[in-house]
Amino acid sequence: MGSANALKVIDIGIDTHQEPVVYMRSDCHICRSEGFTANSRVSVDDGQNQIIATINVVDEKVIEPGSAGLSKIAMQRLGVAEGTSISVSHAPVVTSLAAVRKKIFGHKLSDEEVTEIVKDISDHRYSDIEIASFLSVCAGSRLDVDEIIALTQAMVACGKRLSWPDSPMVLDKHCIGGLPGNRTTPLVVAIISAAGLTIPKTSSRAITSPAGTADTMEALTTVNLSLSQIQRVVAETHGCLAWGGAVNLSPADDLLIRIERALDLDGEGQLIASVLSKKIAAGSTHVVIDIPVGPTAKVRSQKDADRLASLFTQVGATCGLQVRCLITDGSQPVGRGVGPVEEVRDVMAVLRRSSDAAEDLRERALFLAAHLFSLAYQQTYEQGLQKATEILDSGAAWKQFHRIIAAQGGMKSLPSADFQHTVTTASTGTLQTIDNRQLARLAKLAGAPNVAAAGLRLHKSVGEKVERGEPLFTLYSDTEGELQYALAYYRQSNIFTIGDAS
Amino acid sequence: MGSANALKVIDIGIDTHQEPVVYMRSDCHICRSEGFTANSRVSVDDGQNQIIATINVVDEKVIEPGSAGLSKIAMQRLGVAEGTSISVSHAPVVTSLAAVRKKIFGHKLSDEEVTEIVKDISDHRYSDIEIASFLSVCAGSRLDVDEIIALTQAMVACGKRLSWPDSPMVLDKHCIGGLPGNRTTPLVVAIISAAGLTIPKTSSRAITSPAGTADTMEALTTVNLSLSQIQRVVAETHGCLAWGGAVNLSPADDLLIRIERALDLDGEGQLIASVLSKKIAAGSTHVVIDIPVGPTAKVRSQKDADRLASLFTQVGATCGLQVRCLITDGSQPVGRGVGPVEEVRDVMAVLRRSSDAAEDLRERALFLAAHLFSLAYQQTYEQGLQKATEILDSGAAWKQFHRIIAAQGGMKSLPSADFQHTVTTASTGTLQTIDNRQLARLAKLAGAPNVAAAGLRLHKSVGEKVERGEPLFTLYSDTEGELQYALAYYRQSNIFTIGDAS
């Protein structure tokens, strides 16, 4: 690094989220000699590490001559402190972008091209608009099975991997989502691990939903576990309920998910690669995948579900994973709570076998656990169901759940929301449909999952009779602003249809 | 706007290019009450206007309590000065994004959906990643003719329109590009307007090329003309050579082009809508479109060119425009110069009928002018060619070109580059191919088109014999850094193939 080109780092005190920004004076000699302008993509180098950043040009009053400001993520990724010397040069050409362009124009990508793209993304060489472009043209059904396999394997290759030398069989389950409140994972993990089978569950945070399993479990205990902590918890209890992001199992996927969330997008190929790469990296051997189908679920038709199931099974088999897909009813939410804390309440009620526990949530968890037992022991579904039911009804699952929570650091007391509002029904009749997507959006507008206590609780489910003025749902929020914003959305939405009472 | 939510504007002195940013303290009561974090999309309102911006969270040292910083583009779009009171609230839901998602998943968009998307983009309601997503899924051949018609009409609807009550026939030409140095437009405009036909040419700046006609003409005269200035120049001379962006003929297209440039993307449907919307808004009635085809041109096969020609003609006809497409040789650059100033030199040499004028550039300009005459006068191509040749050879086009330049504000002296380097051939033989794309990239790395004098001059063309050590091309740049960067790219590229001399 030539000293003529050196600039001193200033912590400019700006959080630009995940996109590193370097702030340079408009009269900076490097900007002039290199031809940089606002929005140029540049390489920032401290002699040891190198990151790619976007230039924002600043007035002379903002920064001293000879200095350059770095945003928080830029300082963090480069690993520098104030005063460090850096050089700024043209960003290297990212050659894998030619493959993205090829995909934009509808051509199939080779394994090598997919690998190169994923590597460059995980090395932070793509700008946000480049990631957005890649994700958009891979969404829909635009990746074929070979491309999905390559994407899965490339994602595994650039992350860490867990191994379980003491467990020849490692189980896992995954729900592709779309049903608010469908929090079966903690129940299934408790049941399966209570039987002594290994299920080291790592979950994601919500992508486009009001809560992921990691968000929900975080309301109750520590989910931010390191690899060695996960291994200890599993050694003690056979199971865990950890956040996958903390262990870097699929760092490329985490970067993609951030942009998918901003675009409210969840593409098929990307979904399969995301799910299976994390299962493979977690060391799983047998996986059950729950695919709910319904008019407002993520998967809307039996045909789409069949296609997805076939892809999951094919990609899994090629990657050495035994996958069983289960296509389930996705016509309405599961349980009564939506949002981390409200979903914890539903899970605990089922484990405690409370009289008011949500029956639909209990049945789904037993169904999934039964299939996992059937897969693991090569038994019939009925034999698996009998075993799962015994474990839940005997209280063994409840004890096991506490054992896992204790191993992860103990149980927190649940936070409660500062603001709530109960909406009542406007007419008398039968509740005929609940729109899953709009209901999820309502809970998100109330603050879920960022605020654990935010969300909603349904007081009615599809098929129930409702009287005008009866409570329909209660909305929870941490701020008055979000509560009002969510209610404004509710008023212009069409979440519940109530039909003739006759 | 409640005063409890008011913040005072600070000009934070940061140029964030085209994406407005609002800088808010992490302890700001509005951030906390509304649940905003870094990267939240918010609405900023001064009581009169409203813009959508992205939040960057800043340390307490950066901004006083009760204040919010705005980036330059945010201040400009909102039209506020320091000290103005603003309120910041949740960004309204952009409903047309549902249509973008529909397109991502491969469904056809209705006219209304296209109109709504274009309206929201031109109103600055889309983030950069949302525009990138939309463009990426419309690229390739993913828009059908109905969608392209809708896109064209929506783009026209949200911009200004020119009308020419005194000219029942208004001509225009367009080249879809891909050939470095192919600067026929100034020649065609001079020839056509010298004949007394109306050709109010507005051109774009480069999207992915080293120079657009607007960049090239700007090296010579003022192209940043207002609507009334264009009307005056055309009244005086029947023609003009203006930049289209200054007159807001298609503001949505200008926003799309910025992201297309960053993605190095130029999709078919978007291309047709971009070209034809500007022709319609400019009041054209008869248009000739030049489609060069070659292995490294924008269009690579006769089949693609035929498809593009058919779409141009269909969309034009539906929008009331008579379009004639001409499929031309796109195997190598046209003329010798690449980059604004070097292309001006080629154009002037043809107009002056210099002995060293580029014959290929002259022939292409005559070919296009001939077709325009044939279209306008309903004559044969041969009759048109005779007329065009007479006008060029008599010096009438040369005089007419000076008349237009004078009407636009007079001729500037051409800037020259501070740094240049001549590359010689490494072997003896025949120059067999020149890669248009790589050559364009080389000129861009040298600084074109942002620096007018940057670019290159070819000393050989395809088919010529070359001796080892003879000059192959000269590179021009304003900075040593860019010159070296471009040369480094040249060394690892494969722009010229030189075959056996036998």
Short mmCIF file of N, CA and C in Angstrom, two decimals, chain A residues 11-17 23 32-35 38-39 56-59 61-62 72 90-93 101 103-106 128-130 132-133 136-137 139-140 142 259 262-266 441 479 481-482 485, chain B residues 11-17 23 32-35 38-39 56-59 61-62 72 90-93 101 103-106 128-130 132-133 136-137 139-140 142 259 262-266 441 479 481-482 485:
data_model
loop_
_atom_site.label_atom_id
_atom_site.label_comp_id
_atom_site.label_asym_id
_atom_site.label_seq_id
_atom_site.Cartn_x
_atom_site.Cartn_y
_atom_site.Cartn_z
N ASP A 11 -14.13 7.00 12.22
CA ASP A 11 -15.42 6.37 12.53
C ASP A 11 -16.45 7.47 12.41
N ILE A 12 -17.18 7.47 11.30
CA ILE A 12 -18.08 8.60 11.01
C ILE A 12 -19.38 8.49 11.79
N GLY A 13 -19.57 7.33 12.46
CA GLY A 13 -20.73 7.19 13.35
C GLY A 13 -22.03 6.93 12.64
N ILE A 14 -21.97 6.30 11.46
CA ILE A 14 -23.20 6.05 10.69
C ILE A 14 -23.38 4.54 10.50
N ASP A 15 -24.59 4.09 10.82
CA ASP A 15 -24.95 2.69 10.63
C ASP A 15 -25.69 2.56 9.30
N THR A 16 -25.01 1.98 8.30
CA THR A 16 -25.61 1.81 6.97
C THR A 16 -26.13 0.39 6.78
N HIS A 17 -26.43 -0.25 7.89
CA HIS A 17 -26.94 -1.62 7.88
C HIS A 17 -25.87 -2.53 7.26
N TYR A 23 -16.85 7.21 3.11
CA TYR A 23 -17.17 8.63 2.91
C TYR A 23 -15.88 9.35 2.54
N ARG A 32 -10.08 12.10 -7.27
CA ARG A 32 -9.80 12.76 -8.55
C ARG A 32 -8.89 11.93 -9.43
N SER A 33 -7.84 11.35 -8.81
CA SER A 33 -6.90 10.61 -9.66
C SER A 33 -7.51 9.31 -10.17
N GLU A 34 -8.43 8.74 -9.42
CA GLU A 34 -9.01 7.47 -9.84
C GLU A 34 -10.34 7.63 -10.58
N GLY A 35 -10.88 8.86 -10.56
CA GLY A 35 -12.15 9.08 -11.25
C GLY A 35 -13.36 8.58 -10.48
N ALA A 38 -19.77 9.71 -6.40
CA ALA A 38 -20.74 9.11 -5.49
C ALA A 38 -21.32 7.88 -6.17
N ASN A 39 -21.39 6.78 -5.44
CA ASN A 39 -21.93 5.51 -5.94
C ASN A 39 -20.89 4.61 -6.60
N ASN A 56 -19.76 7.40 -0.77
CA ASN A 56 -20.61 8.58 -0.62
C ASN A 56 -19.65 9.76 -0.58
N VAL A 57 -19.90 10.79 -1.38
CA VAL A 57 -19.01 11.95 -1.41
C VAL A 57 -19.51 12.96 -0.37
N VAL A 58 -18.58 13.50 0.44
CA VAL A 58 -19.00 14.41 1.51
C VAL A 58 -18.39 15.80 1.31
N ASP A 59 -19.08 16.79 1.88
CA ASP A 59 -18.58 18.16 1.86
C ASP A 59 -17.30 18.25 2.69
N LYS A 61 -16.56 20.14 5.09
CA LYS A 61 -16.78 20.34 6.52
C LYS A 61 -16.89 19.01 7.28
N VAL A 62 -17.21 17.93 6.56
CA VAL A 62 -17.53 16.68 7.25
C VAL A 62 -16.27 15.91 7.68
N LYS A 72 -20.32 1.84 10.01
CA LYS A 72 -20.07 0.83 11.06
C LYS A 72 -19.77 -0.55 10.46
N HIS A 90 -9.92 1.02 -7.32
CA HIS A 90 -11.05 0.50 -8.08
C HIS A 90 -11.40 -0.91 -7.60
N ALA A 91 -12.68 -1.20 -7.45
CA ALA A 91 -13.10 -2.54 -7.06
C ALA A 91 -12.72 -3.49 -8.19
N PRO A 92 -12.23 -4.68 -7.83
CA PRO A 92 -11.91 -5.65 -8.88
C PRO A 92 -13.19 -6.03 -9.63
N VAL A 93 -13.03 -6.41 -10.88
CA VAL A 93 -14.18 -6.87 -11.67
C VAL A 93 -14.68 -8.17 -11.04
N ARG A 101 -25.81 -12.40 -15.33
CA ARG A 101 -26.40 -11.84 -16.56
C ARG A 101 -26.91 -12.98 -17.46
N LYS A 103 -28.05 -15.79 -16.50
CA LYS A 103 -29.31 -16.26 -15.91
C LYS A 103 -30.45 -15.27 -16.18
N ILE A 104 -30.14 -13.99 -16.10
CA ILE A 104 -31.15 -12.96 -16.42
C ILE A 104 -31.71 -13.22 -17.82
N PHE A 105 -30.82 -13.59 -18.74
CA PHE A 105 -31.26 -13.82 -20.10
C PHE A 105 -31.78 -15.24 -20.33
N GLY A 106 -32.03 -15.95 -19.22
CA GLY A 106 -32.79 -17.20 -19.31
C GLY A 106 -31.97 -18.46 -19.57
N ASP A 128 -26.01 -4.70 -3.09
CA ASP A 128 -27.39 -5.10 -2.82
C ASP A 128 -28.20 -5.23 -4.10
N ILE A 129 -28.01 -4.32 -5.06
CA ILE A 129 -28.83 -4.44 -6.28
C ILE A 129 -28.40 -5.66 -7.10
N GLU A 130 -27.15 -6.05 -7.00
CA GLU A 130 -26.70 -7.25 -7.72
C GLU A 130 -27.30 -8.51 -7.08
N ALA A 132 -30.11 -8.53 -5.42
CA ALA A 132 -31.55 -8.44 -5.74
C ALA A 132 -31.80 -8.97 -7.15
N SER A 133 -30.92 -8.64 -8.07
CA SER A 133 -31.07 -9.09 -9.45
C SER A 133 -30.95 -10.61 -9.53
N SER A 136 -33.99 -12.33 -7.92
CA SER A 136 -35.23 -12.16 -8.68
C SER A 136 -35.29 -13.09 -9.88
N VAL A 137 -34.15 -13.29 -10.54
CA VAL A 137 -34.19 -14.15 -11.73
C VAL A 137 -34.07 -15.63 -11.38
N ALA A 139 -35.97 -16.72 -8.78
CA ALA A 139 -37.25 -16.99 -8.12
C ALA A 139 -38.21 -17.63 -9.12
N GLY A 140 -39.47 -17.77 -8.69
CA GLY A 140 -40.41 -18.48 -9.54
C GLY A 140 -39.91 -19.92 -9.65
N ARG A 142 -37.43 -20.81 -11.82
CA ARG A 142 -36.41 -20.56 -12.84
C ARG A 142 -35.09 -21.28 -12.60
N ILE A 259 -31.79 -9.69 1.63
CA ILE A 259 -32.38 -9.02 0.47
C ILE A 259 -33.75 -9.62 0.13
N ALA A 262 -36.18 -7.84 2.24
CA ALA A 262 -36.49 -6.49 1.76
C ALA A 262 -37.39 -6.55 0.54
N LEU A 263 -37.26 -7.59 -0.26
CA LEU A 263 -38.11 -7.71 -1.46
C LEU A 263 -39.37 -8.52 -1.19
N ASP A 264 -39.51 -9.04 0.03
CA ASP A 264 -40.65 -9.88 0.40
C ASP A 264 -40.79 -11.04 -0.59
N LEU A 265 -39.68 -11.74 -0.77
CA LEU A 265 -39.54 -12.72 -1.85
C LEU A 265 -39.00 -14.01 -1.26
N ASP A 266 -39.50 -15.13 -1.75
CA ASP A 266 -39.03 -16.41 -1.23
C ASP A 266 -39.13 -17.41 -2.38
N ARG A 441 -49.01 -10.10 7.80
CA ARG A 441 -48.62 -8.70 7.60
C ARG A 441 -49.10 -7.84 8.78
N THR A 479 -45.35 -0.02 20.76
CA THR A 479 -45.50 1.43 20.59
C THR A 479 -46.90 1.73 20.06
N GLY A 481 -47.58 4.02 17.95
CA GLY A 481 -47.47 4.27 16.51
C GLY A 481 -47.68 3.00 15.70
N GLU A 482 -46.98 1.94 16.12
CA GLU A 482 -47.11 0.69 15.38
C GLU A 482 -48.51 0.09 15.53
N TYR A 485 -50.71 1.98 13.24
CA TYR A 485 -50.37 1.68 11.86
C TYR A 485 -50.94 0.31 11.46
N ASP B 11 -28.37 19.83 6.83
CA ASP B 11 -27.67 19.44 5.60
C ASP B 11 -26.40 18.72 6.05
N ILE B 12 -26.44 17.40 6.00
CA ILE B 12 -25.35 16.61 6.59
C ILE B 12 -24.13 16.57 5.66
N GLY B 13 -24.30 17.08 4.43
CA GLY B 13 -23.15 17.22 3.53
C GLY B 13 -22.71 15.92 2.89
N ILE B 14 -23.66 15.00 2.69
CA ILE B 14 -23.32 13.70 2.09
C ILE B 14 -24.09 13.51 0.79
N ASP B 15 -23.34 13.15 -0.26
CA ASP B 15 -23.94 12.86 -1.56
C ASP B 15 -24.13 11.36 -1.68
N THR B 16 -25.39 10.91 -1.58
CA THR B 16 -25.71 9.48 -1.65
C THR B 16 -26.20 9.11 -3.05
N HIS B 17 -25.80 9.92 -4.03
CA HIS B 17 -26.20 9.70 -5.42
C HIS B 17 -27.72 9.80 -5.51
N TYR B 23 -30.70 10.69 8.05
CA TYR B 23 -29.82 10.29 9.15
C TYR B 23 -30.50 10.64 10.46
N ARG B 32 -37.71 5.38 18.06
CA ARG B 32 -38.16 4.44 19.08
C ARG B 32 -39.67 4.24 19.04
N SER B 33 -40.43 5.34 18.91
CA SER B 33 -41.89 5.18 18.95
C SER B 33 -42.41 4.49 17.70
N GLU B 34 -41.70 4.63 16.59
CA GLU B 34 -42.19 4.04 15.34
C GLU B 34 -41.52 2.69 15.03
N GLY B 35 -40.49 2.34 15.81
CA GLY B 35 -39.82 1.06 15.57
C GLY B 35 -38.87 1.09 14.39
N ALA B 38 -31.85 1.03 11.21
CA ALA B 38 -31.06 1.29 10.00
C ALA B 38 -31.66 0.47 8.88
N ASN B 39 -31.86 1.10 7.72
CA ASN B 39 -32.40 0.46 6.53
C ASN B 39 -33.92 0.50 6.44
N ASN B 56 -30.44 5.86 7.83
CA ASN B 56 -29.13 5.47 8.38
C ASN B 56 -29.14 5.97 9.82
N VAL B 57 -28.78 5.11 10.76
CA VAL B 57 -28.79 5.50 12.17
C VAL B 57 -27.41 6.07 12.52
N VAL B 58 -27.39 7.22 13.20
CA VAL B 58 -26.09 7.85 13.50
C VAL B 58 -25.86 7.95 15.00
N ASP B 59 -24.58 8.00 15.36
CA ASP B 59 -24.20 8.18 16.76
C ASP B 59 -24.64 9.57 17.23
N LYS B 61 -23.00 11.87 18.56
CA LYS B 61 -22.07 12.96 18.26
C LYS B 61 -22.36 13.61 16.90
N VAL B 62 -23.03 12.89 16.01
CA VAL B 62 -23.18 13.36 14.63
C VAL B 62 -24.25 14.43 14.49
N LYS B 72 -27.92 14.89 0.09
CA LYS B 72 -28.14 15.95 -0.90
C LYS B 72 -29.38 15.68 -1.77
N HIS B 90 -43.81 6.00 8.86
CA HIS B 90 -43.69 4.77 8.07
C HIS B 90 -43.98 5.05 6.60
N ALA B 91 -43.17 4.50 5.72
CA ALA B 91 -43.43 4.65 4.29
C ALA B 91 -44.74 3.97 3.95
N PRO B 92 -45.54 4.59 3.11
CA PRO B 92 -46.79 3.92 2.71
C PRO B 92 -46.47 2.63 1.97
N VAL B 93 -47.38 1.67 2.07
CA VAL B 93 -47.21 0.42 1.33
C VAL B 93 -47.27 0.73 -0.17
N ARG B 101 -43.87 -8.69 -7.93
CA ARG B 101 -43.75 -10.06 -7.41
C ARG B 101 -44.44 -11.04 -8.37
N LYS B 103 -44.72 -10.72 -11.52
CA LYS B 103 -43.82 -10.88 -12.68
C LYS B 103 -42.63 -11.77 -12.33
N ILE B 104 -42.11 -11.60 -11.11
CA ILE B 104 -41.01 -12.46 -10.65
C ILE B 104 -41.43 -13.92 -10.77
N PHE B 105 -42.68 -14.19 -10.44
CA PHE B 105 -43.16 -15.57 -10.48
C PHE B 105 -43.68 -15.97 -11.86
N GLY B 106 -43.35 -15.14 -12.86
CA GLY B 106 -43.55 -15.57 -14.25
C GLY B 106 -44.91 -15.29 -14.84
N ASP B 128 -33.75 1.13 -4.72
CA ASP B 128 -32.89 0.62 -5.79
C ASP B 128 -33.01 -0.89 -5.97
N ILE B 129 -33.09 -1.63 -4.86
CA ILE B 129 -33.17 -3.09 -5.03
C ILE B 129 -34.51 -3.49 -5.64
N GLU B 130 -35.55 -2.70 -5.38
CA GLU B 130 -36.85 -3.01 -6.00
C GLU B 130 -36.81 -2.75 -7.50
N ALA B 132 -34.08 -2.86 -9.30
CA ALA B 132 -33.20 -3.91 -9.83
C ALA B 132 -33.98 -5.20 -10.04
N SER B 133 -34.84 -5.53 -9.10
CA SER B 133 -35.63 -6.74 -9.18
C SER B 133 -36.59 -6.66 -10.38
N SER B 136 -34.64 -6.88 -13.70
CA SER B 136 -34.05 -8.20 -13.95
C SER B 136 -35.09 -9.19 -14.45
N VAL B 137 -36.30 -9.13 -13.91
CA VAL B 137 -37.31 -10.11 -14.33
C VAL B 137 -38.03 -9.68 -15.59
N ALA B 139 -36.07 -8.46 -18.11
CA ALA B 139 -35.02 -8.59 -19.12
C ALA B 139 -35.16 -9.92 -19.85
N GLY B 140 -34.18 -10.25 -20.69
CA GLY B 140 -34.33 -11.44 -21.50
C GLY B 140 -35.50 -11.18 -22.44
N ARG B 142 -38.73 -11.62 -21.45
CA ARG B 142 -39.78 -11.93 -20.49
C ARG B 142 -40.98 -11.00 -20.53
N ILE B 259 -30.21 2.21 -12.90
CA ILE B 259 -29.99 0.87 -12.32
C ILE B 259 -29.54 -0.11 -13.40
N ALA B 262 -25.88 0.27 -13.62
CA ALA B 262 -25.16 -0.36 -12.51
C ALA B 262 -25.14 -1.88 -12.67
N LEU B 263 -26.18 -2.44 -13.28
CA LEU B 263 -26.23 -3.90 -13.47
C LEU B 263 -25.66 -4.31 -14.82
N ASP B 264 -25.29 -3.33 -15.64
CA ASP B 264 -24.77 -3.60 -16.99
C ASP B 264 -25.77 -4.45 -17.77
N LEU B 265 -27.00 -3.98 -17.76
CA LEU B 265 -28.14 -4.76 -18.24
C LEU B 265 -28.94 -3.92 -19.21
N ASP B 266 -29.43 -4.52 -20.28
CA ASP B 266 -30.22 -3.77 -21.25
C ASP B 266 -31.23 -4.75 -21.85
N ARG B 441 -15.57 -1.84 -23.04
CA ARG B 441 -15.18 -1.87 -21.63
C ARG B 441 -13.83 -1.18 -21.43
N THR B 479 -6.53 10.58 -16.17
CA THR B 479 -5.72 10.30 -14.98
C THR B 479 -4.82 9.10 -15.27
N GLY B 481 -4.14 6.84 -13.11
CA GLY B 481 -4.76 5.67 -12.48
C GLY B 481 -5.68 4.94 -13.44
N GLU B 482 -6.54 5.71 -14.11
CA GLU B 482 -7.47 5.07 -15.03
C GLU B 482 -6.74 4.47 -16.23
N TYR B 485 -5.27 1.28 -15.12
CA TYR B 485 -6.33 0.31 -14.83
C TYR B 485 -6.84 -0.27 -16.15
#
